[in-house]
Short mmCIF file of C-alpha atoms in Angstrom, two decimals:
data_model
loop_
_atom_site.label_atom_id
_atom_site.label_comp_id
_atom_site.label_asym_id
_atom_site.label_seq_id
_atom_site.Cartn_x
_atom_site.Cartn_y
_atom_site.Cartn_z
CA UNK V 1 92.64 91.81 80.55
CA UNK V 2 96.00 93.48 80.95
CA UNK V 3 99.07 91.31 81.37
CA UNK V 4 102.85 91.60 81.61
CA UNK V 5 105.33 88.90 80.66
CA UNK V 6 108.96 89.01 81.78
CA UNK V 7 111.83 86.82 80.74
CA UNK V 8 112.30 83.82 82.94
CA UNK V 9 115.02 84.01 85.51
CA UNK V 10 117.15 83.77 87.39
CA UNK V 11 119.76 85.77 85.52
CA UNK V 12 123.35 85.42 86.67
CA UNK V 13 126.03 87.81 85.39
CA UNK V 14 129.57 88.80 86.17
CA UNK V 15 130.28 92.35 87.28
CA UNK V 16 130.53 94.83 84.37
CA UNK V 17 128.50 92.59 82.05
CA UNK V 18 125.66 93.94 79.91
CA UNK V 19 122.15 93.35 81.21
CA UNK V 20 118.90 92.92 79.33
CA UNK V 21 115.66 91.82 80.96
CA UNK V 22 112.86 91.44 78.44
CA UNK V 23 109.34 92.64 79.17
CA UNK V 24 106.30 92.54 76.90
CA UNK V 25 102.78 93.59 77.68
CA UNK V 26 99.17 93.27 76.57
CA UNK V 27 96.86 96.16 77.35
CA UNK V 28 93.91 98.10 76.07
CA UNK V 29 94.40 101.81 75.68
CA UNK V 30 97.69 103.54 76.37
CA UNK V 31 99.25 102.29 79.60
CA UNK V 32 102.19 103.79 81.45
CA UNK V 33 105.07 101.38 81.91
CA UNK V 34 107.32 100.91 84.93
CA UNK V 35 110.26 98.96 86.23
CA UNK V 36 110.33 98.37 89.99
CA UNK V 37 113.22 96.80 91.91
CA UNK V 38 113.10 94.84 95.15
CA UNK V 39 116.42 94.52 96.98
CA UNK V 40 116.81 91.69 99.52
CA UNK V 41 114.76 92.40 102.62
CA UNK V 42 113.36 95.66 101.27
CA UNK V 43 110.16 96.90 99.68
CA UNK V 44 109.47 97.69 96.04
CA UNK V 45 111.21 100.78 94.72
CA UNK V 46 110.44 102.57 91.50
CA UNK V 47 113.44 102.28 89.17
CA UNK V 48 112.16 104.07 86.07
CA UNK V 49 109.02 104.78 84.08
CA UNK V 50 107.73 105.87 80.67
CA UNK V 51 104.29 107.29 80.04
CA UNK V 52 103.96 107.27 76.25
CA UNK V 53 105.28 105.56 73.15
CA UNK V 54 108.99 106.14 72.33
CA UNK V 55 109.65 107.62 75.79
CA UNK V 56 112.86 106.42 77.41
CA UNK V 57 112.99 106.04 81.15
CA UNK V 58 116.39 106.04 82.84
CA UNK V 59 117.83 105.92 86.34
CA UNK V 60 121.06 104.68 87.98
CA UNK V 61 122.44 103.57 84.61
CA UNK V 62 119.32 101.54 83.76
CA UNK V 63 117.27 102.37 80.67
CA UNK V 64 114.06 101.18 79.05
CA UNK V 65 112.23 102.45 75.97
CA UNK V 66 108.44 102.26 75.52
CA UNK V 67 107.98 100.42 72.19
CA UNK V 68 104.33 100.47 71.18
CA UNK V 69 104.91 98.61 67.91
CA UNK V 70 106.42 95.62 69.69
CA UNK V 71 104.51 96.15 72.99
CA UNK V 72 107.81 95.94 74.85
CA UNK V 73 109.69 97.73 77.62
CA UNK V 74 113.01 95.92 77.94
CA UNK V 75 115.34 96.90 80.78
CA UNK V 76 119.02 97.41 79.95
CA UNK V 77 122.20 98.39 81.76
CA UNK V 78 125.60 98.61 80.16
CA UNK V 79 127.71 97.50 83.14
CA UNK V 80 126.12 95.81 86.14
CA UNK V 81 127.48 95.90 89.67
CA UNK V 82 127.18 93.45 92.54
CA UNK V 83 124.88 95.97 94.23
CA UNK V 84 122.38 95.57 91.35
CA UNK V 85 121.53 92.06 92.58
CA UNK V 86 117.78 92.16 93.23
CA UNK V 87 114.41 91.15 91.83
CA UNK V 88 113.18 93.31 88.96
CA UNK V 89 109.48 93.73 88.14
CA UNK V 90 108.01 95.15 84.97
CA UNK V 91 104.56 96.69 85.39
CA UNK V 92 101.90 98.65 83.54
CA UNK V 93 99.19 100.92 84.84
CA UNK V 94 95.74 101.12 83.35
CA UNK V 95 93.72 104.29 82.95
CA UNK V 96 92.57 104.01 86.58
CA UNK V 97 96.10 103.73 87.95
CA UNK V 98 95.97 100.08 88.93
CA UNK V 99 99.32 98.29 88.39
CA UNK V 100 99.66 94.91 86.72
CA UNK V 101 103.03 93.27 87.38
CA UNK V 102 105.10 90.63 85.68
CA UNK V 103 106.30 87.69 87.69
CA UNK V 104 109.68 89.22 88.45
CA UNK V 105 113.23 88.37 87.34
CA UNK V 106 115.91 87.54 89.88
CA UNK V 107 119.27 89.07 89.00
CA UNK V 108 122.47 87.92 90.67
CA UNK V 109 125.74 89.68 89.88
CA UNK V 110 129.01 88.01 90.88
CA UNK V 111 132.28 89.90 91.46
CA UNK K 1 108.32 112.86 103.30
CA UNK K 2 108.77 109.79 105.47
CA UNK K 3 107.56 107.24 102.95
CA UNK K 4 104.77 104.70 103.19
CA UNK K 5 104.72 102.77 106.45
CA UNK K 6 102.96 99.51 107.24
CA UNK K 7 102.28 97.78 110.53
CA UNK K 8 102.87 95.17 111.64
CA UNK K 9 105.78 94.02 109.49
CA UNK K 10 105.14 90.39 110.33
CA UNK K 11 102.06 88.55 111.57
CA UNK K 12 101.65 84.90 112.46
CA UNK K 13 98.14 83.72 113.17
CA UNK K 14 96.15 80.54 113.43
CA UNK K 15 93.61 79.56 110.82
CA UNK K 16 90.21 81.03 111.57
CA UNK K 17 91.51 84.10 113.39
CA UNK K 18 90.95 87.67 112.21
CA UNK K 19 93.86 89.97 111.39
CA UNK K 20 94.10 93.67 110.63
CA UNK K 21 96.90 95.51 108.88
CA UNK K 22 97.51 99.23 108.79
CA UNK K 23 99.01 101.43 106.10
CA UNK K 24 100.07 105.06 106.53
CA UNK K 25 100.57 106.71 103.14
CA UNK K 26 102.84 109.57 102.21
CA UNK K 27 101.14 112.70 103.50
CA UNK K 28 98.92 114.47 100.99
CA UNK K 29 98.80 111.46 98.67
CA UNK K 30 95.19 111.09 97.62
CA UNK K 31 95.34 107.51 96.37
CA UNK K 32 96.07 104.37 98.32
CA UNK K 33 96.41 100.86 96.90
CA UNK K 34 96.58 97.38 98.42
CA UNK K 35 98.36 94.50 96.67
CA UNK K 36 99.14 90.91 97.62
CA UNK K 37 102.39 89.17 96.71
CA UNK K 38 102.99 85.45 97.04
CA UNK K 39 106.41 83.84 96.89
CA UNK K 40 107.99 84.00 93.44
CA UNK K 41 105.21 86.12 91.95
CA UNK K 42 104.63 89.76 91.23
CA UNK K 43 102.19 91.77 93.33
CA UNK K 44 98.49 91.43 92.49
CA UNK K 45 96.03 94.28 92.85
CA UNK K 46 93.43 93.97 95.62
CA UNK K 47 91.71 97.34 95.99
CA UNK K 48 92.29 101.07 95.96
CA UNK K 49 90.97 104.31 97.41
CA UNK K 50 90.83 107.84 96.18
CA UNK K 51 90.62 109.91 99.33
CA UNK K 52 88.13 107.99 101.48
CA UNK K 53 86.21 106.38 98.59
CA UNK K 54 86.95 102.76 97.68
CA UNK K 55 86.81 102.81 93.89
CA UNK K 56 87.62 99.26 92.82
CA UNK K 57 87.95 95.81 94.34
CA UNK K 58 89.60 92.84 92.66
CA UNK K 59 87.86 89.49 92.33
CA UNK K 60 90.74 88.27 94.52
CA UNK K 61 89.17 90.17 97.39
CA UNK K 62 86.71 87.68 98.83
CA UNK K 63 83.99 88.72 101.26
CA UNK K 64 86.37 87.81 104.11
CA UNK K 65 88.49 90.81 103.16
CA UNK K 66 87.51 94.38 103.95
CA UNK K 67 89.43 97.60 103.59
CA UNK K 68 88.74 101.07 104.87
CA UNK K 69 90.30 104.49 104.61
CA UNK K 70 88.46 106.72 107.06
CA UNK K 71 89.04 110.43 106.54
CA UNK K 72 91.22 109.69 103.53
CA UNK K 73 94.39 109.21 105.54
CA UNK K 74 95.58 105.81 106.83
CA UNK K 75 93.98 102.59 105.65
CA UNK K 76 93.28 99.23 107.24
CA UNK K 77 92.93 95.85 105.61
CA UNK K 78 91.10 93.21 107.64
CA UNK K 79 90.97 89.51 106.87
CA UNK K 80 88.31 87.54 108.73
CA UNK K 81 88.46 83.80 109.34
CA UNK K 82 91.94 83.51 107.89
CA UNK K 83 92.86 80.53 105.73
CA UNK K 84 96.30 79.09 104.96
CA UNK K 85 95.94 80.37 101.41
CA UNK K 86 95.91 83.92 102.76
CA UNK K 87 99.61 83.58 103.67
CA UNK K 88 101.38 86.23 101.59
CA UNK K 89 103.02 89.64 101.68
CA UNK K 90 100.45 92.44 101.76
CA UNK K 91 101.73 95.61 100.16
CA UNK K 92 100.40 99.12 100.40
CA UNK K 93 101.22 101.91 97.96
CA UNK K 94 100.22 105.55 97.77
CA UNK K 95 100.27 108.12 95.02
CA UNK K 96 99.29 111.68 94.21
CA UNK K 97 97.03 111.79 91.19
CA UNK K 98 97.82 114.96 89.24
CA UNK K 99 95.96 115.13 85.96
CA UNK K 100 96.38 111.68 84.46
CA UNK K 101 99.83 111.06 85.90
CA UNK K 102 100.68 109.21 89.07
CA UNK K 103 103.51 107.13 90.46
CA UNK K 104 102.90 104.63 93.22
CA UNK K 105 105.30 104.42 96.14
CA UNK K 106 105.31 101.19 98.10
CA UNK K 107 105.61 100.43 101.77
CA UNK K 108 107.75 97.59 103.14
CA UNK K 109 104.81 95.23 103.37
CA UNK K 110 103.23 93.05 106.04
CA UNK K 111 104.13 89.38 105.82
CA UNK K 112 101.27 87.16 106.96
CA UNK K 113 101.69 83.51 107.86
CA UNK K 114 98.55 81.51 108.64
CA UNK K 115 99.22 78.26 110.47
#
């Protein structure tokens, strides 16, 4: 079945550092790929998405590129802020729309 | 667009009791999903509806769980004879399927604690 693997956390960075959170997937067919973010005490919010190979999703300074050859969708940001502290989930959707999530990566950014 | 809402936000119950959660999707969204999230894990799919039809149920959804979406609007998720292992966050999401594209928008969740 479909699966998503994220890099183990937690990740702790200083403000303005470069962020990478690795995500790889296993799926049949051609899934869409997503990054969701969960801020403390809040629900899941869509951060960005990509629907086909080589697409780049971007939002709020975050980027991720759909790499079919490496089955990856790594999340990057050039300069993180304290307000980026949250849990980040990589997910894929199958042809029926159902989402399969990774286990989540906790990011903490210190001033 | 007021977003997806879920009620109650928190529920504490004793083992063996029945509980019911409600989800109100974004208006005009034709799909509605239920997921369960346990501490330190990503959400896991439970079931989903397209309009009022329930199209798929996960193996995680035992016969103690039932979901409905009458008239294709709000949805309820009922758990009968709750067990301590049912303690989790129950998430609802809705989407508008247009062609083959959809994006799911999540509610704040209902946190269930079974004592």
